[in-house]
Tab-separated table of C-alpha atoms and ligand atoms in Angstrom:
chain	number	residue	atom	x	y	z
H	108	MET	CA	-16.076	10.871	-15.326
H	109	SER	CA	-12.734	12.850	-14.688
H	110	ILE	CA	-10.020	10.882	-12.556
H	111	PHE	CA	-8.161	12.492	-9.809
H	112	VAL	CA	-5.171	10.835	-7.880
H	113	THR	CA	-3.464	12.111	-4.774
H	114	GLY	CA	-0.016	10.945	-3.764
H	115	ALA	CA	0.810	10.677	-7.488
H	116	THR	CA	4.447	11.341	-6.970
H	117	GLY	CA	4.665	8.306	-4.665
H	118	ALA	CA	5.568	4.743	-5.524
H	119	LEU	CA	1.838	3.432	-5.717
H	120	GLY	CA	0.380	6.605	-7.233
H	121	SER	CA	2.935	7.030	-10.049
H	122	ILE	CA	2.076	3.261	-11.035
H	123	VAL	CA	-1.521	4.045	-10.871
H	124	ILE	CA	-1.113	7.024	-13.270
H	125	ARG	CA	0.943	4.984	-15.840
H	126	GLN	CA	-1.694	2.119	-15.650
H	127	LEU	CA	-4.619	4.551	-16.303
H	128	LEU	CA	-2.852	6.203	-19.261
H	129	ARG	CA	-3.188	2.809	-21.056
H	130	THR	CA	-6.906	3.400	-21.601
H	131	VAL	CA	-7.620	6.947	-20.394
H	132	PRO	CA	-6.581	10.204	-22.142
H	133	GLY	CA	-4.100	12.282	-20.061
H	134	ASP	CA	-6.503	15.166	-20.179
H	135	GLN	CA	-8.910	13.275	-18.095
H	136	ILE	CA	-6.446	12.545	-15.297
H	137	THR	CA	-5.510	15.001	-12.775
H	138	ALA	CA	-2.561	14.369	-10.271
H	139	VAL	CA	-2.765	16.130	-6.973
H	140	VAL	CA	0.722	16.367	-5.411
H	141	ARG	CA	2.239	18.384	-2.485
H	142	ASN	CA	5.350	19.096	-4.387
H	143	VAL	CA	4.518	20.284	-7.939
H	144	GLU	CA	8.232	20.482	-8.961
H	145	LYS	CA	8.453	16.680	-8.177
H	146	ALA	CA	5.611	15.968	-10.775
H	147	SER	CA	7.421	17.088	-13.972
H	148	SER	CA	7.405	13.621	-15.364
H	149	LEU	CA	3.553	13.359	-14.948
H	150	THR	CA	3.119	16.841	-16.641
H	151	ALA	CA	5.296	15.371	-19.430
H	152	LEU	CA	2.784	12.536	-19.762
H	153	GLY	CA	0.031	14.923	-20.427
H	154	VAL	CA	-1.616	14.711	-17.038
H	155	GLU	CA	-2.814	17.787	-15.353
H	156	VAL	CA	-0.866	18.451	-11.958
H	157	ARG	CA	-2.414	20.546	-9.145
H	158	HIS	CA	-0.967	21.283	-5.809
H	159	GLY	CA	-2.740	19.793	-2.786
H	160	ASP	CA	-1.145	19.382	0.651
H	161	TYR	CA	-2.836	16.970	3.165
H	162	ALA	CA	-1.904	19.554	5.822
H	163	ASP	CA	-3.514	22.611	3.902
H	164	PRO	CA	-7.277	22.133	3.634
H	165	ALA	CA	-7.704	25.178	1.311
H	166	SER	CA	-5.207	23.798	-1.185
H	167	LEU	CA	-7.061	20.357	-1.233
H	168	VAL	CA	-10.583	21.882	-2.068
H	169	LYS	CA	-9.213	23.796	-4.722
H	170	ALA	CA	-7.217	20.917	-6.120
H	171	PHE	CA	-10.178	18.722	-6.122
H	172	GLU	CA	-12.614	21.123	-7.993
H	173	GLY	CA	-14.219	19.172	-10.784
H	174	ALA	CA	-13.247	15.677	-9.572
H	175	GLY	CA	-15.440	12.908	-10.601
H	176	LYS	CA	-13.642	9.878	-9.122
H	177	LEU	CA	-11.004	10.659	-6.523
H	178	LEU	CA	-8.371	8.081	-5.518
H	179	PHE	CA	-7.162	9.198	-2.103
H	180	ILE	CA	-3.794	7.458	-1.476
H	181	SER	CA	-3.174	7.417	2.437
H	182	SER	CA	-0.462	9.523	3.928
H	183	PRO	CA	2.955	8.064	4.589
H	184	ASP	CA	3.489	10.042	7.737
H	185	THR	CA	4.761	7.948	10.609
H	186	ASP	CA	2.834	9.916	13.301
H	187	ASP	CA	-0.509	8.088	13.210
H	188	THR	CA	-2.435	10.870	15.161
H	189	LEU	CA	-1.153	13.412	12.716
H	190	ARG	CA	-2.065	10.969	9.834
H	191	ILE	CA	-5.704	10.870	10.945
H	192	VAL	CA	-5.632	14.750	10.990
H	193	GLN	CA	-4.442	14.831	7.530
H	194	HIS	CA	-6.793	12.260	6.286
H	195	ALA	CA	-9.769	14.174	7.768
H	196	ASN	CA	-8.528	17.246	5.804
H	197	VAL	CA	-8.681	15.242	2.564
H	198	VAL	CA	-12.118	13.668	3.317
H	199	LYS	CA	-13.687	17.044	4.140
H	200	ALA	CA	-12.168	18.808	1.244
H	201	ALA	CA	-13.518	15.927	-0.988
H	202	ARG	CA	-16.941	16.587	0.402
H	203	ASP	CA	-16.812	20.459	0.105
H	204	ALA	CA	-15.560	20.158	-3.493
H	205	GLY	CA	-18.296	17.879	-4.574
H	206	VAL	CA	-16.268	14.806	-5.419
H	207	ARG	CA	-18.829	12.164	-6.783
H	208	HIS	CA	-16.924	8.840	-5.991
H	209	LEU	CA	-14.135	8.631	-3.292
H	210	LEU	CA	-11.681	5.610	-3.455
H	211	TYR	CA	-9.403	5.238	-0.416
H	212	THR	CA	-6.294	3.045	-0.002
H	213	SER	CA	-7.146	1.339	3.324
H	214	PHE	CA	-5.703	-1.778	4.976
H	215	ALA	CA	-6.800	-5.346	4.637
H	216	TYR	CA	-9.058	-6.695	7.255
H	217	ALA	CA	-8.633	-3.453	9.185
H	218	GLU	CA	-11.054	-4.297	11.892
H	219	GLU	CA	-9.284	-7.457	13.034
H	220	SER	CA	-5.762	-6.117	12.703
H	221	VAL	CA	-3.426	-5.885	15.727
H	222	ILE	CA	-1.090	-3.501	13.796
H	223	PRO	CA	-1.595	-0.049	15.205
H	224	LEU	CA	-1.811	1.678	11.721
H	225	ALA	CA	-5.025	-0.113	11.370
H	226	HIS	CA	-6.686	2.648	13.448
H	227	VAL	CA	-5.687	5.309	10.949
H	228	HIS	CA	-7.559	3.351	8.222
H	229	LEU	CA	-10.514	2.433	10.135
H	230	ALA	CA	-10.774	6.224	11.378
H	231	THR	CA	-10.534	7.293	7.681
H	232	GLU	CA	-13.126	4.791	6.405
H	233	HIS	CA	-15.423	5.999	9.118
H	234	ALA	CA	-14.841	9.588	8.307
H	235	ILE	CA	-15.596	8.969	4.581
H	236	ARG	CA	-18.858	7.369	5.712
H	237	THR	CA	-19.955	10.495	7.267
H	238	THR	CA	-19.694	12.397	3.887
H	239	ASN	CA	-22.330	10.277	2.071
H	240	ILE	CA	-19.909	10.368	-0.933
H	241	PRO	CA	-20.287	6.886	-2.679
H	242	TYR	CA	-16.955	5.247	-1.607
H	243	THR	CA	-14.802	2.207	-2.516
H	244	PHE	CA	-12.398	0.914	0.215
H	245	LEU	CA	-9.403	-0.517	-1.497
H	246	ARG	CA	-8.039	-2.432	1.551
H	247	ASN	CA	-4.352	-3.227	0.439
H	248	SER	CA	-2.454	-5.875	1.847
H	249	LEU	CA	1.215	-5.271	3.120
H	250	TYR	CA	3.362	-4.913	-0.077
H	251	THR	CA	5.443	-7.921	-1.123
H	252	GLU	CA	8.303	-5.180	-1.328
H	253	VAL	CA	8.003	-4.524	2.392
H	254	PHE	CA	9.247	-8.064	3.003
H	255	VAL	CA	11.176	-8.944	-0.114
H	256	ASN	CA	13.527	-6.023	-1.035
H	257	PRO	CA	17.053	-5.243	-1.577
H	258	GLY	CA	17.569	-5.069	2.105
H	259	LEU	CA	17.755	-8.819	2.045
H	260	SER	CA	21.165	-8.724	0.550
H	261	ALA	CA	22.780	-8.792	3.824
H	262	SER	CA	20.737	-12.041	4.580
H	263	LEU	CA	21.908	-13.418	1.314
H	264	ALA	CA	25.594	-13.064	2.203
H	265	HIS	CA	24.749	-14.569	5.608
H	266	GLY	CA	22.965	-17.527	4.167
H	267	ALA	CA	19.917	-17.216	6.315
H	268	LEU	CA	16.951	-15.132	6.798
H	269	VAL	CA	16.435	-14.187	10.591
H	270	THR	CA	12.909	-13.199	11.632
H	271	ASN	CA	10.455	-13.289	14.392
H	272	THR	CA	7.618	-14.341	12.007
H	273	GLY	CA	7.880	-18.075	13.337
H	274	SER	CA	5.823	-20.319	10.998
H	275	GLY	CA	3.370	-17.585	10.408
H	276	ARG	CA	1.869	-17.285	6.820
H	277	VAL	CA	2.412	-14.040	4.978
H	278	ASN	CA	-0.249	-12.480	2.583
H	279	THR	CA	1.459	-9.823	0.477
H	280	ALA	CA	0.636	-8.229	-2.858
H	281	PHE	CA	3.007	-6.297	-5.266
H	282	ARG	CA	2.443	-2.590	-5.478
H	283	SER	CA	2.006	-2.864	-9.261
H	284	ASP	CA	-0.795	-5.393	-8.723
H	285	LEU	CA	-2.480	-3.034	-6.067
H	286	ALA	CA	-2.082	-0.077	-8.449
H	287	ALA	CA	-3.618	-2.199	-11.319
H	288	ALA	CA	-6.737	-2.919	-8.995
H	289	ALA	CA	-7.025	0.823	-8.151
H	290	ALA	CA	-6.834	1.649	-11.984
H	291	ALA	CA	-9.460	-1.241	-12.773
H	292	VAL	CA	-11.905	0.360	-10.176
H	293	LEU	CA	-11.373	3.815	-11.447
H	294	THR	CA	-12.018	2.867	-15.119
H	295	SER	CA	-15.070	0.504	-14.621
H	296	ASP	CA	-18.544	0.795	-12.946
H	297	GLY	CA	-20.240	-0.941	-10.084
H	298	HIS	CA	-17.889	-0.359	-7.344
H	299	GLU	CA	-19.794	2.060	-5.230
H	300	ASN	CA	-19.943	1.442	-1.520
H	301	LYS	CA	-17.838	-1.670	-1.808
H	302	THR	CA	-15.080	-2.680	0.344
H	303	TYR	CA	-12.421	-4.928	-1.207
H	304	ASN	CA	-9.637	-6.791	0.737
H	305	LEU	CA	-7.072	-6.711	-1.792
H	306	VAL	CA	-4.805	-9.604	-0.501
H	307	SER	CA	-3.411	-12.404	-2.537
H	308	ASP	CA	-5.258	-15.720	-3.062
H	309	THR	CA	-2.191	-17.681	-1.664
H	310	THR	CA	0.119	-17.141	1.292
H	311	TRP	CA	3.898	-17.781	1.881
H	312	SER	CA	6.011	-18.508	4.894
H	313	TYR	CA	9.629	-17.318	5.454
H	314	ASP	CA	10.645	-21.102	5.426
H	315	GLU	CA	9.237	-21.275	1.939
H	316	LEU	CA	10.836	-17.924	1.064
H	317	ALA	CA	14.147	-19.415	2.150
H	318	ALA	CA	13.675	-22.589	0.217
H	319	LEU	CA	12.702	-20.455	-2.764
H	320	ILE	CA	16.059	-18.604	-2.588
H	321	ALA	CA	17.958	-21.778	-2.171
H	322	GLU	CA	16.387	-23.178	-5.190
H	323	ILE	CA	17.044	-20.125	-7.413
H	324	THR	CA	20.563	-19.528	-6.226
H	325	GLY	CA	21.468	-23.351	-5.940
H	326	LYS	CA	23.159	-22.661	-2.516
H	327	PRO	CA	21.975	-23.614	1.086
H	328	PHE	CA	19.759	-20.961	2.563
H	329	THR	CA	17.617	-21.291	5.570
H	330	HIS	CA	15.165	-19.354	7.689
H	331	GLN	CA	16.101	-18.845	11.335
H	332	ALA	CA	13.242	-18.103	13.843
H	333	VAL	CA	13.911	-15.704	16.581
H	334	SER	CA	11.903	-13.979	19.400
H	335	TYR	CA	10.730	-10.481	19.137
H	336	ASP	CA	13.372	-9.277	21.541
H	337	GLU	CA	16.142	-10.986	19.617
H	338	GLN	CA	14.734	-9.522	16.323
H	339	ALA	CA	14.621	-6.025	17.807
H	340	LYS	CA	18.307	-6.487	19.030
H	341	ILE	CA	19.455	-7.441	15.452
H	342	LEU	CA	17.577	-4.658	13.727
H	343	SER	CA	19.064	-2.089	16.225
H	344	ALA	CA	22.538	-3.395	15.729
H	345	ALA	CA	21.971	-2.900	12.022
H	346	GLY	CA	21.244	0.754	12.589
H	347	LEU	CA	17.567	0.933	12.267
H	348	PRO	CA	16.001	3.884	14.013
H	349	GLU	CA	13.922	2.674	17.203
H	350	PRO	CA	10.464	3.327	15.680
H	351	VAL	CA	11.350	1.489	12.486
H	352	VAL	CA	12.835	-1.507	14.751
H	353	HIS	CA	9.526	-1.911	16.584
H	354	LEU	CA	7.410	-1.363	13.431
H	355	VAL	CA	9.408	-4.148	11.642
H	356	ALA	CA	9.379	-6.492	14.661
H	357	GLY	CA	5.707	-5.613	15.382
H	358	ILE	CA	4.678	-6.658	11.891
H	359	ASN	CA	6.656	-9.747	12.028
H	360	GLN	CA	5.090	-10.646	15.345
H	361	ALA	CA	1.634	-10.011	13.832
H	362	VAL	CA	2.581	-12.424	10.958
H	363	ALA	CA	3.684	-15.006	13.585
H	364	GLU	CA	0.316	-14.608	15.185
H	365	GLY	CA	-1.735	-15.196	12.007
H	366	GLU	CA	-2.593	-11.576	10.918
H	367	THR	CA	-1.534	-12.063	7.382
H	368	SER	CA	-2.756	-15.716	6.926
H	369	ARG	CA	-6.110	-14.939	5.210
H	370	THR	CA	-6.580	-15.097	1.435
H	371	SER	CA	-9.342	-13.605	-0.827
H	372	GLN	CA	-10.179	-13.579	-4.378
H	373	ASP	CA	-11.012	-9.718	-4.480
H	374	LEU	CA	-7.633	-8.621	-5.989
H	375	LYS	CA	-7.635	-11.504	-8.443
H	376	ASN	CA	-11.270	-10.704	-9.406
H	377	LEU	CA	-10.192	-7.156	-10.338
H	378	ILE	CA	-6.867	-7.770	-12.191
H	379	GLY	CA	-6.639	-11.503	-13.110
H	380	GLU	CA	-3.459	-13.430	-12.317
H	381	LEU	CA	-1.260	-11.975	-9.600
H	382	THR	CA	2.679	-11.460	-9.801
H	383	PRO	CA	4.378	-14.375	-8.267
H	384	LEU	CA	6.584	-14.034	-5.287
H	385	ARG	CA	9.369	-15.753	-7.229
H	386	SER	CA	9.559	-12.641	-9.509
H	387	ALA	CA	10.480	-10.440	-6.507
H	388	VAL	CA	13.192	-12.743	-5.318
H	389	GLU	CA	14.672	-13.112	-8.822
H	390	ASP	CA	14.777	-9.420	-9.081
H	391	ILE	CA	16.618	-9.169	-5.915
H	392	LEU	CA	19.111	-11.836	-6.754
H	393	LYS	CA	19.738	-10.070	-10.208
H	394	GLY	CA	20.425	-6.793	-8.204
H	395	SER	CA	22.888	-8.494	-5.912
H	396	GLU	CA	24.871	-10.191	-8.582
T	185	NAP	P1	5.161	6.777	-0.949
T	185	NAP	O1	5.983	6.324	-2.106
T	185	NAP	O2	5.831	7.113	0.280
T	185	NAP	O3	4.170	7.843	-1.509
T	185	NAP	C1	3.383	8.724	-0.553
T	185	NAP	C2	2.874	9.830	-1.415
T	185	NAP	O4	2.050	10.528	-0.387
T	185	NAP	C3	3.736	10.661	-2.031
T	185	NAP	O5	3.444	11.127	-3.381
T	185	NAP	C4	4.039	11.837	-1.127
T	185	NAP	O6	4.483	13.094	-1.822
T	185	NAP	C5	2.566	11.982	-0.635
T	185	NAP	N1	2.294	12.889	0.520
T	185	NAP	C6	2.976	12.756	1.602
T	185	NAP	N2	2.746	13.732	2.442
T	185	NAP	C7	1.802	14.481	1.891
T	185	NAP	C8	1.039	15.540	2.217
T	185	NAP	N3	1.219	16.229	3.382
T	185	NAP	N4	0.175	16.095	1.189
T	185	NAP	C9	-0.029	15.471	0.044
T	185	NAP	N5	0.633	14.407	-0.364
T	185	NAP	C10	1.577	13.912	0.557
T	185	NAP	O7	4.170	5.573	-0.538
T	185	NAP	P2	3.566	4.396	-1.568
T	185	NAP	O8	4.457	3.257	-1.587
T	185	NAP	O9	2.998	5.044	-2.655
T	185	NAP	O10	2.312	3.810	-0.721
T	185	NAP	C11	1.084	4.666	-0.687
T	185	NAP	C12	0.529	4.762	0.869
T	185	NAP	O11	0.402	3.464	1.370
T	185	NAP	C13	1.612	5.176	1.880
T	185	NAP	O12	1.527	6.694	1.720
T	185	NAP	C14	1.183	4.747	3.155
T	185	NAP	O13	0.148	5.319	3.738
T	185	NAP	C15	0.843	3.278	2.649
T	185	NAP	N6	1.785	2.240	2.776
T	185	NAP	C16	1.448	0.952	2.607
T	185	NAP	C17	2.285	-0.001	2.728
T	185	NAP	C18	1.824	-1.410	2.512
T	185	NAP	O14	2.539	-2.298	2.843
T	185	NAP	N7	0.586	-1.647	2.213
T	185	NAP	C19	3.757	0.270	2.902
T	185	NAP	C20	4.115	1.655	3.070
T	185	NAP	C21	3.187	2.580	2.932
T	185	NAP	P3	5.952	13.244	-1.974
T	185	NAP	O15	6.251	12.583	-3.198
T	185	NAP	O16	6.057	14.770	-2.169
T	185	NAP	O17	6.803	12.796	-0.743
């Protein structure tokens, strides 16, 4: 069955395409992108590139023509109401174009989440159910890279991580592992009408992350727990825009309250061993040498 991937110029989508190319010929893969010029590296890989903009329903119906399995990667727009409109455009276009199996990158344990963006994902899952297209909900965890990224270098210099996560447990997965799971579902059978919570089988805390950094660097390093308001003040002072300040502090607060403490075997069952947290920490430390 032909495989189509939206958001293929993005971080997740581009890894999915590369993962697929390990087992699927390029001429069976179509990348749907809003900016065709940005997709020249995909064309060079032998993948067909088509224009499809989540804000332009007609472009989507045309782009999805002939799609067997479609991996719909959620929009990165920060306006959640607009995101729901964009997602409805994609879902209706998939129906009108006759897509045979629709995979969607949703959000882990969306019904129980207190993070506002969960509404977007639940609304989209419900929209997909109205089409009667066989679906697979790939309910991605928060990316490890959201928490452990080069932005930590200031904390490394300071000798402490300051967060309002308290002693909350964090369940994250690397983009590359989530991309591998999407590719696994796209290239194997038996995933129709299934919902996978693609979280790790283990969790970590900021105290443990700080201890790991101390162990790898051989230097004292700690986690300092602060309140939501203190966290917001620190992030504002670091120059982050207000919506981002509240998104970050809000996610941390949800972590503190147990939102990301659950584990599942779903991701491991699809791809085998998961990338360990240590590898993200080592990459950052290498980059900051
Ligand atoms: P990303 O790098 O920002 O990629 C988003 C993709 O969506 C890009 O290819 C982008 O195209 C495309 N796109 C944006 N607006 C579009 C439109 N109007 N029509 C068609 N395509 C459009 O994000 P990512 O890291 O790959 O993550 C994939 C998605 O997961 C994000 O979009 C977001 O919904 C969600 N997300 C999840 C987490 C998490 O922790 N689980 C974190 C961040 C985001 P361009 O290349 O042209 O910009």
